[in-house]
CSV table of C-alpha atoms in Angstrom, one decimal:
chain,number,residue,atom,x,y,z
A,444,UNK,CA,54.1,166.0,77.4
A,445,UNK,CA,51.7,168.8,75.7
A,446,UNK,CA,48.3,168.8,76.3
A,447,UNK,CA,47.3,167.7,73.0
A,448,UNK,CA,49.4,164.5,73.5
A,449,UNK,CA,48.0,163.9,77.2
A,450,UNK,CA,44.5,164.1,75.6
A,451,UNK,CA,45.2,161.7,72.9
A,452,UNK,CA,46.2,159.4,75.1
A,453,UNK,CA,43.6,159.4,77.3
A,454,UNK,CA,41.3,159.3,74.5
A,455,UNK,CA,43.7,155.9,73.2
A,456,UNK,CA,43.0,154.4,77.1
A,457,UNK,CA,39.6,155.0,76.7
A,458,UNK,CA,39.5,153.0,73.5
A,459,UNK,CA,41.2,150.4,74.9
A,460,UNK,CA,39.4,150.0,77.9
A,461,UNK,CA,36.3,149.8,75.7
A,462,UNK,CA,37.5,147.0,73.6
A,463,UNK,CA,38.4,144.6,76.8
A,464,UNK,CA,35.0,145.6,78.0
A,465,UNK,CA,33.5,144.3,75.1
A,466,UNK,CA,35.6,140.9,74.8
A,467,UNK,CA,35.1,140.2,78.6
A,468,UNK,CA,31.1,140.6,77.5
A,469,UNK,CA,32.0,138.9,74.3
A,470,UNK,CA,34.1,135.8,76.2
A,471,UNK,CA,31.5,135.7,79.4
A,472,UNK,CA,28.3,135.3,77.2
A,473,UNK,CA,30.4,132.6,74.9
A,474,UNK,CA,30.9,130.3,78.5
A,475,UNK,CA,27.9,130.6,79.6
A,476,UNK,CA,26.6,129.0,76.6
A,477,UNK,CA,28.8,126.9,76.8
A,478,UNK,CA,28.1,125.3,80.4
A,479,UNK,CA,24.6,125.1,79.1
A,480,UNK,CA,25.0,123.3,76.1
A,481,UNK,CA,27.5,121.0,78.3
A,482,UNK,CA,25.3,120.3,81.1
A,483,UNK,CA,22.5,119.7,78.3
A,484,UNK,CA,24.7,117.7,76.2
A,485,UNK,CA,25.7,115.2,79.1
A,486,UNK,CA,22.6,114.8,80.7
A,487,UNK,CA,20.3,114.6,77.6
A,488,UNK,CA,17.4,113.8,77.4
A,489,UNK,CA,17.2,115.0,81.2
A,490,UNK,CA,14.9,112.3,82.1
A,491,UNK,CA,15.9,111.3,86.0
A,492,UNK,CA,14.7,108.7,88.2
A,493,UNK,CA,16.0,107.2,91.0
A,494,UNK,CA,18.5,104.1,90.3
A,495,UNK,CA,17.6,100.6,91.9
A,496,UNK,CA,20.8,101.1,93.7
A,497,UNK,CA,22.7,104.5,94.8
A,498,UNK,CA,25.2,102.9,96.5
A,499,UNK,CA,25.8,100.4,93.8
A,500,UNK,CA,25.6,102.8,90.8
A,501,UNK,CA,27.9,105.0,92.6
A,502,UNK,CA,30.7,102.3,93.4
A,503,UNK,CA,30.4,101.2,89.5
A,504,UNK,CA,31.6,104.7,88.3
A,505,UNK,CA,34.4,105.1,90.8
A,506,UNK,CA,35.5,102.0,90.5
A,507,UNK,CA,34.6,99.2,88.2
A,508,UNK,CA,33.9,101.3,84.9
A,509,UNK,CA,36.8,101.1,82.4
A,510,UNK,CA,38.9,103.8,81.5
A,511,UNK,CA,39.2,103.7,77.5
A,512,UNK,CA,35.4,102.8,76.0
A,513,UNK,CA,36.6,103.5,72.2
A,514,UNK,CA,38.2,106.1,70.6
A,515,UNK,CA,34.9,108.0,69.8
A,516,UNK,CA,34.1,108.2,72.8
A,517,UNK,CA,37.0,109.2,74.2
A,518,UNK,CA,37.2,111.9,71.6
A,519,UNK,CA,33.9,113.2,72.5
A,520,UNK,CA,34.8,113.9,76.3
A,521,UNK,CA,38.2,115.6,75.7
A,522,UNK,CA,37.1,117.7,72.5
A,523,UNK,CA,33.5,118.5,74.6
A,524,UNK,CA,36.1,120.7,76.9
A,525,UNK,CA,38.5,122.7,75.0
A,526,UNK,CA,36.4,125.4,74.4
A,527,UNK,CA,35.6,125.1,77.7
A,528,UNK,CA,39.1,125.5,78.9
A,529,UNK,CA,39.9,127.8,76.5
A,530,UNK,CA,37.2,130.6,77.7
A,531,UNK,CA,38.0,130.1,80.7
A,532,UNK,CA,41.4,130.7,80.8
A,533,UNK,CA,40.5,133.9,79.2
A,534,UNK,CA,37.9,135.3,81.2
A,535,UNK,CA,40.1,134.3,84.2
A,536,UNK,CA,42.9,136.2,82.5
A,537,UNK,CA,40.9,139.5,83.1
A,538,UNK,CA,41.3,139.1,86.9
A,539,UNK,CA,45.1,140.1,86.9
A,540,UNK,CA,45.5,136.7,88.9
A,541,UNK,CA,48.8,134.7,89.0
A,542,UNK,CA,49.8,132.2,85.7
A,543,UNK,CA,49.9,129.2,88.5
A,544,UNK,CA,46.9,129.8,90.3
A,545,UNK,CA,44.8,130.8,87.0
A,546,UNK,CA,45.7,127.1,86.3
A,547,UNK,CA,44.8,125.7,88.9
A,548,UNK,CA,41.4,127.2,89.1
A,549,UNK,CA,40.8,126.0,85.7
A,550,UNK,CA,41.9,122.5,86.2
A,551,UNK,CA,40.4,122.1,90.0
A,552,UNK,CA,36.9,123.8,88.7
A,553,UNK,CA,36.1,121.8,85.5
A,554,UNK,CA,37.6,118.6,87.1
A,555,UNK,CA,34.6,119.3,89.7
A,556,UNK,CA,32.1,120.1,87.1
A,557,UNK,CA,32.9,117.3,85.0
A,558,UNK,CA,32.3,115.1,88.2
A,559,UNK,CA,29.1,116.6,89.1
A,560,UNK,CA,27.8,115.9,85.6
A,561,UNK,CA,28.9,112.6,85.8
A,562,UNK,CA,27.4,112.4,89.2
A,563,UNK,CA,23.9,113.5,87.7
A,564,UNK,CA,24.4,111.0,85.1
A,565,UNK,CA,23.4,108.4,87.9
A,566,UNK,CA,20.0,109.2,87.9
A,567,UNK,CA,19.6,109.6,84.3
A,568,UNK,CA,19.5,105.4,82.9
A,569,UNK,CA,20.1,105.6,79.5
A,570,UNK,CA,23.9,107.1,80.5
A,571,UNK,CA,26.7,105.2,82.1
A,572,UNK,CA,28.5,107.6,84.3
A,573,UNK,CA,32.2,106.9,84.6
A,574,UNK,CA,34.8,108.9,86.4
A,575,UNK,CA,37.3,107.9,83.4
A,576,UNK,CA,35.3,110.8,81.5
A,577,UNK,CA,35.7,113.4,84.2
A,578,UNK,CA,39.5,112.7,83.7
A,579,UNK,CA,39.5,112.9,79.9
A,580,UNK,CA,37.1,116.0,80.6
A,581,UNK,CA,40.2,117.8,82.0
A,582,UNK,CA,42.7,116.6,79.5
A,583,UNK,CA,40.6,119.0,77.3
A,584,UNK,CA,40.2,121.6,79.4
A,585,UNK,CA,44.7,121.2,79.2
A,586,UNK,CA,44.4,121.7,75.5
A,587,UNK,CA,41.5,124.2,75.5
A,588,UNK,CA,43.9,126.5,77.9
A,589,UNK,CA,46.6,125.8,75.2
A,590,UNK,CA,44.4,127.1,72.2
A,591,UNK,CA,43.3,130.4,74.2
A,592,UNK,CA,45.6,132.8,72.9
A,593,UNK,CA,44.4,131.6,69.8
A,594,UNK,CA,41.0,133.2,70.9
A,595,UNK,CA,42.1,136.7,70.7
A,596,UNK,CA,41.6,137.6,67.4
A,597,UNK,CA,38.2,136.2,66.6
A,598,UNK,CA,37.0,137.4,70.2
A,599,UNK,CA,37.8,140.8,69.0
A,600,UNK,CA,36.1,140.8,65.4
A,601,UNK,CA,33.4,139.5,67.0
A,602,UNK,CA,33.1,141.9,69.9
A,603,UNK,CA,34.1,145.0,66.9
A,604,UNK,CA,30.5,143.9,65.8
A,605,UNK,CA,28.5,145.5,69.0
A,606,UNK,CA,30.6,148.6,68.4
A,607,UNK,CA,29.4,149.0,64.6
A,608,UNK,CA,26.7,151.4,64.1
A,609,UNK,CA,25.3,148.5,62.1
A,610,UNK,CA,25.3,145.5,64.2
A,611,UNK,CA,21.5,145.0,64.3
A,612,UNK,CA,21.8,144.7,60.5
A,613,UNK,CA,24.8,142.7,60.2
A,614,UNK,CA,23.4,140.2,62.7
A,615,UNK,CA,20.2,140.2,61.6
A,616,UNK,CA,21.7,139.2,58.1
A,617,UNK,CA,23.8,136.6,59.4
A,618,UNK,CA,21.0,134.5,60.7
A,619,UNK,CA,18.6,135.0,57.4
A,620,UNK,CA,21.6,133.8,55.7
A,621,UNK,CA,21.7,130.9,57.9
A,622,UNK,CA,18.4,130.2,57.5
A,623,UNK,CA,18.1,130.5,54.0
A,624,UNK,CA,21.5,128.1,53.8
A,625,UNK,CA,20.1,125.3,56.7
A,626,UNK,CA,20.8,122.9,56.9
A,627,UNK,CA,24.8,124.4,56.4
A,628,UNK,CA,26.0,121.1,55.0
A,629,UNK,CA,27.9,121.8,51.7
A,630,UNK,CA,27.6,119.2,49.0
A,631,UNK,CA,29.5,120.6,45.7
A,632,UNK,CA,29.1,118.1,43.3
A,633,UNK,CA,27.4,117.5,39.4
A,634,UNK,CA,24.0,116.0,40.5
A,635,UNK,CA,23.8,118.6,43.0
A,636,UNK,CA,23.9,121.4,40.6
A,637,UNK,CA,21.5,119.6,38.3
A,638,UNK,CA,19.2,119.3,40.7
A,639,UNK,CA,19.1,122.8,41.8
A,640,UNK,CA,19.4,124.1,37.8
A,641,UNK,CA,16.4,122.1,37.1
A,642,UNK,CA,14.0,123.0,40.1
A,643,UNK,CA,15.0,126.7,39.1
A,644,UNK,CA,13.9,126.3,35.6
A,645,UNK,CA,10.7,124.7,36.8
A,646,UNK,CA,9.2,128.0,37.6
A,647,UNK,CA,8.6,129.9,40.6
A,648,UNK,CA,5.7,128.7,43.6
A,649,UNK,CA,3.2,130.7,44.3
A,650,UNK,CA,1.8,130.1,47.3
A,651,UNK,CA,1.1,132.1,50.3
A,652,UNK,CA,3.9,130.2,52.8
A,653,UNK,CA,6.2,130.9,49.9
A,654,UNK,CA,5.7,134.6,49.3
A,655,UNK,CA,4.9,135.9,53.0
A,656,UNK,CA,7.2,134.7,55.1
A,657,UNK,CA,10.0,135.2,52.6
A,658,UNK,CA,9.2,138.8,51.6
A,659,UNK,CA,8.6,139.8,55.2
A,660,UNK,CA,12.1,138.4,56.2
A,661,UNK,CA,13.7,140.3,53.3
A,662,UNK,CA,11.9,143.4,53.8
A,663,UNK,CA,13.0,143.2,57.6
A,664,UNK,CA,16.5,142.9,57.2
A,665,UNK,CA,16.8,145.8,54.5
A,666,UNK,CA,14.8,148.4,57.3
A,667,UNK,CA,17.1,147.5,59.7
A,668,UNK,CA,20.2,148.0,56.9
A,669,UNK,CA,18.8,151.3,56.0
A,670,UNK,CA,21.8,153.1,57.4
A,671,UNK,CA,24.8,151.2,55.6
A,672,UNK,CA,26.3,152.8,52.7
A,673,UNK,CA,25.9,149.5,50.5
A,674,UNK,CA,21.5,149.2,51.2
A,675,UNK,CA,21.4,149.3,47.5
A,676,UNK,CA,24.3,146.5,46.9
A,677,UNK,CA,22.3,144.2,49.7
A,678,UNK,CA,19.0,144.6,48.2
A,679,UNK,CA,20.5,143.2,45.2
A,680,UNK,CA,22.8,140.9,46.9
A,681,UNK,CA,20.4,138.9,49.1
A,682,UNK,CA,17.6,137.4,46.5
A,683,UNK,CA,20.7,136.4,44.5
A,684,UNK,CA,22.4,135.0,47.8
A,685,UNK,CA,19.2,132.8,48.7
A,686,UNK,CA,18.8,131.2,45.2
A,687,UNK,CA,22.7,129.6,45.8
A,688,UNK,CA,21.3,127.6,48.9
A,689,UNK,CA,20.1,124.7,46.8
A,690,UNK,CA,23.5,124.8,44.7
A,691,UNK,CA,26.0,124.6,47.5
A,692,UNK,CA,24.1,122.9,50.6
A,693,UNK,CA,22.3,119.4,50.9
A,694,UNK,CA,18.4,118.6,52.0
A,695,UNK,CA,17.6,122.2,50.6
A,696,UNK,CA,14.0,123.0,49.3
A,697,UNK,CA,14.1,124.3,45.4
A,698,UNK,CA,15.9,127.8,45.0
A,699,UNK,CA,12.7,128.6,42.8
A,700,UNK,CA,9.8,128.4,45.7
A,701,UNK,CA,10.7,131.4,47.9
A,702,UNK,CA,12.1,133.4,44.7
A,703,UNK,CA,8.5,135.5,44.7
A,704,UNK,CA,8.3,136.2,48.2
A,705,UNK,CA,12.1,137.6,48.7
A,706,UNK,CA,11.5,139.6,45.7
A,707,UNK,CA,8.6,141.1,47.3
A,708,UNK,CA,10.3,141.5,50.2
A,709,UNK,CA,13.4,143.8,48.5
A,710,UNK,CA,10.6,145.8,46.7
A,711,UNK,CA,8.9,146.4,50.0
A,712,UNK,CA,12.8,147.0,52.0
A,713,UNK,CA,13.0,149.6,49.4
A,714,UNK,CA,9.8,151.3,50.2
A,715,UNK,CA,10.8,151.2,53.9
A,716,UNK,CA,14.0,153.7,53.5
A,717,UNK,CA,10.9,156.0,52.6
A,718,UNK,CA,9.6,156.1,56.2
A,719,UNK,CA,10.4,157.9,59.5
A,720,UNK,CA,12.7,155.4,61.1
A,721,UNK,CA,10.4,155.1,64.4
A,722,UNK,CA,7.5,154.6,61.7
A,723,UNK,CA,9.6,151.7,60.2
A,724,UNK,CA,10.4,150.2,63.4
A,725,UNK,CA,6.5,150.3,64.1
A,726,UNK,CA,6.2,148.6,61.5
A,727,UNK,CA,8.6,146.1,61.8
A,728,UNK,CA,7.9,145.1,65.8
A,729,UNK,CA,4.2,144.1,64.4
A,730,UNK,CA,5.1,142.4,61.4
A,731,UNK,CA,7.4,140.5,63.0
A,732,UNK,CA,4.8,139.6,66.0
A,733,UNK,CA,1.9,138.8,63.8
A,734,UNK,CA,4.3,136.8,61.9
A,735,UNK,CA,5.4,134.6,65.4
A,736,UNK,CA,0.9,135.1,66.2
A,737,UNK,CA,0.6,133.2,62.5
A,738,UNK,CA,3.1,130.4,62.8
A,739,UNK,CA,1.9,129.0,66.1
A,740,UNK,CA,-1.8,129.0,65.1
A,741,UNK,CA,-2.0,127.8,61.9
A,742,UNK,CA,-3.3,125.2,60.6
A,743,UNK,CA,-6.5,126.7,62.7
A,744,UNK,CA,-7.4,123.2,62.7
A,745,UNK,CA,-8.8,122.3,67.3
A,746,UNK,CA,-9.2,119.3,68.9
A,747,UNK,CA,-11.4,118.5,71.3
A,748,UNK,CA,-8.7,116.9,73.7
A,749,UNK,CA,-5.8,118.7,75.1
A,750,UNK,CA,-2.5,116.8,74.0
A,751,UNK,CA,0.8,116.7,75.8
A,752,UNK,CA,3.6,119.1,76.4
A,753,UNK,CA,7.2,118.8,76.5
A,754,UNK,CA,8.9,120.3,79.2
A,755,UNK,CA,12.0,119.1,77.8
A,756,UNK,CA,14.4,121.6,75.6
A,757,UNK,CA,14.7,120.5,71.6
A,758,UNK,CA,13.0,116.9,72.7
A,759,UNK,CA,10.9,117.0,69.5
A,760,UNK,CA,13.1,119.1,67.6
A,761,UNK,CA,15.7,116.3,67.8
A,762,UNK,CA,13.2,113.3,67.9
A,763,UNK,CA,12.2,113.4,63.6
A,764,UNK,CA,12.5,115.4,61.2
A,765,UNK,CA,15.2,117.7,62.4
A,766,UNK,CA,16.3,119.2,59.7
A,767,UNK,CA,12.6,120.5,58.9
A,768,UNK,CA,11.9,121.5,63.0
A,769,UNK,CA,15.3,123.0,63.8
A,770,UNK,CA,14.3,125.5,60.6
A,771,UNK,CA,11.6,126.4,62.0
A,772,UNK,CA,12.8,127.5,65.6
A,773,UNK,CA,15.2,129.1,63.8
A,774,UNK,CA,12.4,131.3,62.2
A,775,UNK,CA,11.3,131.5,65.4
A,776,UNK,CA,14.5,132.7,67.1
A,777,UNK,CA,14.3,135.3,63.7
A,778,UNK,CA,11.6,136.8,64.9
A,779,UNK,CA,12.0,136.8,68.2
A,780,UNK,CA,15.2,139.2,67.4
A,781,UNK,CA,13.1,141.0,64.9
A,782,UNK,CA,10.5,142.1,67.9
A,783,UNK,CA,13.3,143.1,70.2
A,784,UNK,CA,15.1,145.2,68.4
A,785,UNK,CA,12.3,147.1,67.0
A,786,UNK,CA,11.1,147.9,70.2
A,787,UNK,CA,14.6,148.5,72.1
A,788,UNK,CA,14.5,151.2,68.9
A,789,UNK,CA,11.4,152.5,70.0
A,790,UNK,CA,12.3,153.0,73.8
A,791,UNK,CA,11.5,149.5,75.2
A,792,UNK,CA,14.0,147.8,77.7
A,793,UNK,CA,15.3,144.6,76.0
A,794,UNK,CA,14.5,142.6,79.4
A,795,UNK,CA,10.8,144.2,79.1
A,796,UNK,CA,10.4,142.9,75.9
A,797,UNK,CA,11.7,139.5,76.1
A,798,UNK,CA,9.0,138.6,79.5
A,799,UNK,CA,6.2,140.1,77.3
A,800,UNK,CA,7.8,137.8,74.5
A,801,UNK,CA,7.8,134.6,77.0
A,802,UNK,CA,4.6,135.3,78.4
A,803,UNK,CA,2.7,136.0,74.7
A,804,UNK,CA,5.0,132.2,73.9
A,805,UNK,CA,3.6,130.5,77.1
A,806,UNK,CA,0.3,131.5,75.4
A,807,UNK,CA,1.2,130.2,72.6
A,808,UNK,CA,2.2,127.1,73.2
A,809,UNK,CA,-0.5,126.5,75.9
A,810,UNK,CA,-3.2,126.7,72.7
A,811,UNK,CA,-1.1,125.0,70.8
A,812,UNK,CA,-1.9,121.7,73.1
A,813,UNK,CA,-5.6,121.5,71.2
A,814,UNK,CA,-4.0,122.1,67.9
A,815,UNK,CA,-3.2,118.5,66.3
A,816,UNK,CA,-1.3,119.9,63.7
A,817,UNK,CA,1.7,121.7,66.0
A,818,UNK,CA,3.7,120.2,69.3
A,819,UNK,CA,3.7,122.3,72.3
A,820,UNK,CA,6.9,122.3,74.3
A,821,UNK,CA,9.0,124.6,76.0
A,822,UNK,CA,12.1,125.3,73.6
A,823,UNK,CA,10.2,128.7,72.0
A,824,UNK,CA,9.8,130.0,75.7
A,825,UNK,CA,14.0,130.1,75.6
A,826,UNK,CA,14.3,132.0,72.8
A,827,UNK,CA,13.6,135.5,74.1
A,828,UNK,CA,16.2,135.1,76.6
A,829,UNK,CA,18.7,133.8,73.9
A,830,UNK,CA,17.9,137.0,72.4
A,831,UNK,CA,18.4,139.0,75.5
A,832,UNK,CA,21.3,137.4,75.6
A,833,UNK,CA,22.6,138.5,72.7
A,834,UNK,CA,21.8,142.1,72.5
A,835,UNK,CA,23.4,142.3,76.2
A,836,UNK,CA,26.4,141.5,75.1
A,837,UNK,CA,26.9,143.3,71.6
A,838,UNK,CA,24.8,146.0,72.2
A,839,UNK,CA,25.0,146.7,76.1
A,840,UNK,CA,24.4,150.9,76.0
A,841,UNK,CA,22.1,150.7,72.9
A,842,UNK,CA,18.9,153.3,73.7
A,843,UNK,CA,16.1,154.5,71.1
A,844,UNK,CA,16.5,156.4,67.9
């Protein structure tokens, strides 16, 4: 072997051991998540007390609860654990450990946290705990660890993204795109195309919800695509890309009212390219912070009496008008992610930024009890971490420009 051939290979390896870093990041964030939203799925709406009887409640969902309650449900406690399963089988797979005894972890551990969710369901009365679940629980774990070699390629593509030069941009316009799409429920139909042709030749609002919050979005996500080679094609691209919301997706505002504002916004993108990058990112960090400042205070509309708060996550997001409220976290969430990776670009540790982003939230929401005109509850105060989250895993060596 020549030199030249020993180095290429060793510069191949490193590759390679690069991209399993980055899936094992990719696949270990992914579970995570997905024990939380399990745990908060099964024990919703996480309001325990005691039951009359321990002993009894206990003997009920060991022994006297049936094994088949209807298909649905069924359905729902297999299907909950595939992807379960599934992750877990490949972050186990990273280990080097045995086929057999990969298995058996699998099966043994989400047999166990199946039970202990079930277990935790006893002090929550509006569930009815039942071992039967536990056991459909690990049929889908079976299936999940049947679908995981499925998982390779998207795991990849999706850990390629924190190796683009790009992926601040990319995911930053993945979630306006979102956003300007919610509620993601496609409806293609005649009367749904009428609708939204007519509210678009009604004219555009002008209003200042409709024009500043739109525009600064915009304007956000072209700064941080200043680098691609296609800045030009997205300006272009994301006005246009809005406006089919109302076309394509059900309970959509008109495409017309935030027309003004994201056309603003490309105009202003545009100027951005025209400052010093750490200028922009100034720029953007307190945009995107006096943007989070405005949504939690206004209406500036006090009461004399302090309301309640809601310790529990999305209580009031999922109580009414979810549609409306899970929107406007996600604007939330938005900026949140703006503010962090403006100032990771300025120097700032992300984990820095996202307590000072907690703590500013705590604020927040602490006001926002003698406000009658917004709820104050803990789901913002778990958005920075999301975040943190997030940039750990496809950005992990990121530094400042």
């Amino acid at each position: 072997m020549t030199p030249a051939d020993a180095a290429d290979r060793a510069r191949w390896a490193t590759v390679a051991a690069r991209e399993d870093d980055a899936m094992r990041r990719v696949t270990r964030a992914l579970w995570v998540l997905t024990v939380l939203s399990v745990t908060y799925g099964s024990w919703y709406p996480l309001q325990f007390a005691r039951p009359a009887s321990l002993h009894a409640a206990w003997s009920h969902m060991l022994f006297d609860a049936g094994w088949w309650e209807g298909t649905g449900d069924v359905l729902a406690n297999v299907m909950l654990f595939v992807p379960l399963g599934a992750l877990t089988w490949r972050l186990l797979g990273h280990t080097g450990m045995r086929r057999w005894r990969r298995l058996a972890l699998v099966l043994a551990g989400g047999f166990a946290f199946g039970f202990a969710l079930q277990v935790g369901q006893l002090w929550l009365p509006r569930r009815w705990p039942q071992l039967s679940d536990a056991v459909w629980n690990t049929l889908g774990l079976l299936l999940g660890i049947g679908a995981a070699p499925a998982l390779r390629g998207p795991l990849r593509r999706v850990a390629g993204i924190g190796r683009s030069p790009h992926r601040a941009g990319l995911l930053a316009t993945a979630l306006w795109l979102a956003l300007a799409w919610w509620p993601l429920v496609p409806v293609l139909n005649r009367g749904q195309l009428r609708w939204a042709w007519h509210e678009l030749q009604r004219g555009v609002e002008l209003s200042a919800g409709s024009i500043v919050v739109p525009a600064l979005s915009v304007a956000a996500v072209l700064h941080l695509l200043r680098d691609v080679p296609w800045r030009g094609a997205a300006a272009v691209a994301l006005p246009v890309l809005g406006m089919l919301g109302p076309f394509v997706f059900s309970k959509h505002p008109s495409p017309a009212a935030p027309l003004a504002g994201w056309l603003l916004g490309t105009l202003l993108g545009a100027l951005s390219w025209q400052l010093a990058p750490r200028r922009g990112d100034q720029l953007l960090a307190a945009a995107a912070s006096a943007a989070l400042l405005a949504a939690g205070l206004l209406p500036w509309a006090w009461s004399a009496t302090a309301a309640g708060w809601s310790w529990i996550p999305l209580h009031d997001t999922l109580a009414e008008q979810r549609v409306a409220r899970t929107l406007a976290l996600g604007w939330q969430l938005f900026g949140c992610a703006l503010v962090m990776i403006a100032t990771r670009r300025l120097g700032l540790r992300p984990a820095v930024s996202a307590s000072a982003l907690v703590l500013a939230l705590l604020a927040l929401e602490l006001a926002q009890r003698w406000m009658p005109a917004q709820r104050a509850e803990v789901t913002p105060l778990l958005l920075p971490l999301l975040c943190l989250l997030v940039l750990r895993v496809v950005a992990p060596g990121a530094g400042a420009r």
